[in-house]
Amino acid sequence: IVAWKYKVVALSALKLTKFTSLISLGLTTAAYAYAFGIPYGVGVTAQILIHESGHALALMRYGIPFQPMVFIPFMGAYVSHAGTLSAWQSAFVALAGPAAGLAAAVVLYVAAVVVGGDAAPKQGQDKVRGRLGLAARGFRDEDGEGDGGG
């Protein structure tokens, strides 16, 4: 109940400003950066922004007006819209966020593999490639078990 009241008060306060989206984006980035470090704070907030942008782009595709994104530290973000969507349109809008996030993650992964060096240490590349290989083989490792051990 306390968390819900906090959320309602925070959302109400953010809606009073003209720069709601930018202020909430900055506060969310700062909160994550304070808790986990600047690279994580910037990265996770950017990924949330990309995710929500996917929803917004899908809404634009259907000509549905929407409000600026509102970010809530440690809770996520949302894009509210006014309009009626069919079931298919609603599903498309709902899946557009995860699809945008997945696309961004794939691009960043490929960039890290191509760049190599400090951006993607060899050990990390091998670990990820190994996990992808396990996924392709149905999560079975060399001994036929799915436990990831040897």
Tab-separated table of C-alpha atoms in Angstrom:
chain	number	residue	atom	x	y	z
A	1	ILE	CA	0.000	0.000	0.000
A	2	VAL	CA	2.831	2.382	0.840
A	3	ALA	CA	4.519	1.661	-2.511
A	4	TRP	CA	1.241	2.350	-4.341
A	5	LYS	CA	0.798	5.684	-2.536
A	6	TYR	CA	4.419	6.590	-3.369
A	7	LYS	CA	3.798	5.723	-7.006
A	8	VAL	CA	0.612	7.822	-7.179
A	9	VAL	CA	2.294	10.823	-5.520
A	10	ALA	CA	5.383	10.517	-7.741
A	11	LEU	CA	3.312	10.254	-10.915
A	12	SER	CA	1.131	13.181	-9.906
A	13	ALA	CA	4.174	15.336	-9.197
A	14	LEU	CA	5.811	14.415	-12.486
A	15	LYS	CA	2.685	15.265	-14.485
A	16	LEU	CA	2.808	18.842	-13.184
A	17	THR	CA	5.949	19.716	-15.105
A	18	LYS	CA	6.346	20.434	-18.782
A	19	PHE	CA	9.548	18.408	-19.017
A	20	THR	CA	8.195	15.308	-17.324
A	21	SER	CA	9.907	12.877	-19.627
A	22	LEU	CA	13.369	14.440	-19.424
A	23	ILE	CA	13.207	14.987	-15.667
A	24	SER	CA	12.041	11.445	-14.983
A	25	LEU	CA	14.667	10.088	-17.403
A	26	GLY	CA	17.395	12.000	-15.569
A	27	LEU	CA	16.170	10.952	-12.131
A	28	THR	CA	15.947	7.310	-13.171
A	29	THR	CA	19.446	7.377	-14.655
A	30	ALA	CA	20.809	9.053	-11.535
A	31	ALA	CA	19.079	6.566	-9.226
A	32	TYR	CA	20.427	3.543	-11.091
A	33	ALA	CA	23.880	5.139	-11.369
A	34	TYR	CA	23.962	5.861	-7.639
A	35	ALA	CA	22.918	2.321	-6.762
A	36	PHE	CA	24.930	0.362	-9.357
A	37	GLY	CA	27.443	2.694	-11.018
A	38	ILE	CA	27.312	5.056	-13.962
A	39	PRO	CA	27.731	2.523	-16.799
A	40	TYR	CA	24.901	0.366	-15.470
A	41	GLY	CA	22.691	3.393	-14.794
A	42	VAL	CA	23.101	4.769	-18.280
A	43	GLY	CA	22.809	1.338	-19.902
A	44	VAL	CA	19.678	0.151	-18.128
A	45	THR	CA	17.933	3.495	-18.590
A	46	ALA	CA	18.844	3.495	-22.296
A	47	GLN	CA	17.427	-0.016	-22.635
A	48	ILE	CA	14.189	1.080	-20.926
A	49	LEU	CA	14.040	4.086	-23.281
A	50	ILE	CA	14.470	1.828	-26.314
A	51	HIS	CA	11.795	-0.541	-25.009
A	52	GLU	CA	9.278	2.246	-24.462
A	53	SER	CA	10.185	3.791	-27.822
A	54	GLY	CA	9.098	0.528	-29.415
A	55	HIS	CA	5.645	0.924	-27.888
A	56	ALA	CA	5.524	4.590	-28.949
A	57	LEU	CA	6.516	3.802	-32.530
A	58	ALA	CA	3.828	1.136	-32.725
A	59	LEU	CA	1.244	3.616	-31.462
A	60	MET	CA	2.432	6.131	-34.073
A	61	ARG	CA	1.995	3.469	-36.748
A	62	TYR	CA	-1.691	3.226	-35.872
A	63	GLY	CA	-2.109	6.989	-35.507
A	64	ILE	CA	-2.914	6.744	-31.803
A	65	PRO	CA	-1.930	9.859	-29.816
A	66	PHE	CA	0.197	9.212	-26.747
A	67	GLN	CA	1.761	11.118	-23.876
A	68	PRO	CA	5.512	11.532	-23.306
A	69	MET	CA	7.229	8.637	-21.551
A	70	VAL	CA	7.420	8.720	-17.779
A	71	PHE	CA	10.282	6.888	-16.080
A	72	ILE	CA	9.961	5.666	-12.502
A	73	PRO	CA	13.242	4.732	-10.793
A	74	PHE	CA	13.512	0.996	-10.001
A	75	MET	CA	10.018	0.380	-11.399
A	76	GLY	CA	10.319	0.995	-15.142
A	77	ALA	CA	8.516	3.429	-17.422
A	78	TYR	CA	5.287	3.803	-19.319
A	79	VAL	CA	3.722	5.480	-22.319
A	80	SER	CA	0.054	6.278	-21.865
A	81	HIS	CA	-2.220	6.627	-24.853
A	82	ALA	CA	-5.727	7.690	-25.612
A	83	GLY	CA	-7.446	5.653	-28.221
A	84	THR	CA	-9.075	2.351	-28.920
A	85	LEU	CA	-7.049	-0.494	-30.323
A	86	SER	CA	-8.251	-3.769	-31.743
A	87	ALA	CA	-6.955	-6.947	-30.169
A	88	TRP	CA	-4.366	-7.343	-32.946
A	89	GLN	CA	-3.242	-3.724	-32.668
A	90	SER	CA	-3.000	-4.018	-28.905
A	91	ALA	CA	-0.886	-7.155	-29.252
A	92	PHE	CA	1.364	-5.445	-31.799
A	93	VAL	CA	1.860	-2.431	-29.513
A	94	ALA	CA	2.536	-4.696	-26.539
A	95	LEU	CA	5.135	-6.763	-28.421
A	96	ALA	CA	6.811	-3.761	-30.061
A	97	GLY	CA	8.597	-2.820	-26.815
A	98	PRO	CA	10.290	-6.181	-26.251
A	99	ALA	CA	11.063	-6.418	-29.983
A	100	ALA	CA	12.838	-3.042	-29.920
A	101	GLY	CA	14.785	-4.079	-26.826
A	102	LEU	CA	15.793	-7.371	-28.417
A	103	ALA	CA	16.913	-5.619	-31.601
A	104	ALA	CA	19.026	-3.180	-29.590
A	105	ALA	CA	20.559	-6.009	-27.547
A	106	VAL	CA	21.489	-7.925	-30.706
A	107	VAL	CA	23.071	-4.820	-32.246
A	108	LEU	CA	25.088	-4.161	-29.078
A	109	TYR	CA	26.175	-7.790	-28.851
A	110	VAL	CA	27.338	-7.849	-32.476
A	111	ALA	CA	29.150	-4.536	-31.991
A	112	ALA	CA	30.895	-5.885	-28.885
A	113	VAL	CA	31.981	-9.046	-30.694
A	114	VAL	CA	33.241	-7.062	-33.705
A	115	VAL	CA	35.069	-4.471	-31.590
A	116	GLY	CA	36.509	-7.029	-29.194
A	117	GLY	CA	39.209	-5.717	-26.877
A	118	ASP	CA	38.068	-4.205	-23.615
A	119	ALA	CA	34.498	-3.680	-24.820
A	120	ALA	CA	33.932	-7.435	-24.938
A	121	PRO	CA	36.651	-9.480	-23.243
A	122	LYS	CA	37.459	-12.794	-24.941
A	123	GLN	CA	36.356	-14.750	-21.897
A	124	GLY	CA	32.958	-13.027	-21.961
A	125	GLN	CA	32.587	-13.669	-25.681
A	126	ASP	CA	33.391	-17.337	-25.220
A	127	LYS	CA	30.917	-17.615	-22.357
A	128	VAL	CA	28.110	-16.004	-24.361
A	129	ARG	CA	28.934	-18.039	-27.472
A	130	GLY	CA	28.966	-21.151	-25.304
A	131	ARG	CA	25.555	-20.319	-23.861
A	132	LEU	CA	24.194	-19.637	-27.341
A	133	GLY	CA	25.592	-22.989	-28.426
A	134	LEU	CA	23.878	-24.663	-25.486
A	135	ALA	CA	20.624	-22.997	-26.459
A	136	ALA	CA	20.985	-24.244	-30.023
A	137	ARG	CA	21.540	-27.785	-28.739
A	138	GLY	CA	18.567	-27.634	-26.398
A	139	PHE	CA	20.590	-26.641	-23.300
A	140	ARG	CA	22.567	-29.876	-23.309
A	141	ASP	CA	26.262	-29.721	-22.591
A	142	GLU	CA	29.026	-32.146	-23.556
A	143	ASP	CA	27.969	-34.865	-21.094
A	144	GLY	CA	24.355	-34.732	-22.268
A	145	GLU	CA	23.129	-33.031	-19.112
A	146	GLY	CA	21.396	-29.683	-19.027
A	147	ASP	CA	23.082	-28.478	-15.848
A	148	GLY	CA	25.814	-26.452	-17.554
A	149	GLY	CA	28.482	-28.398	-15.630
A	150	GLY	CA	31.067	-30.694	-17.077
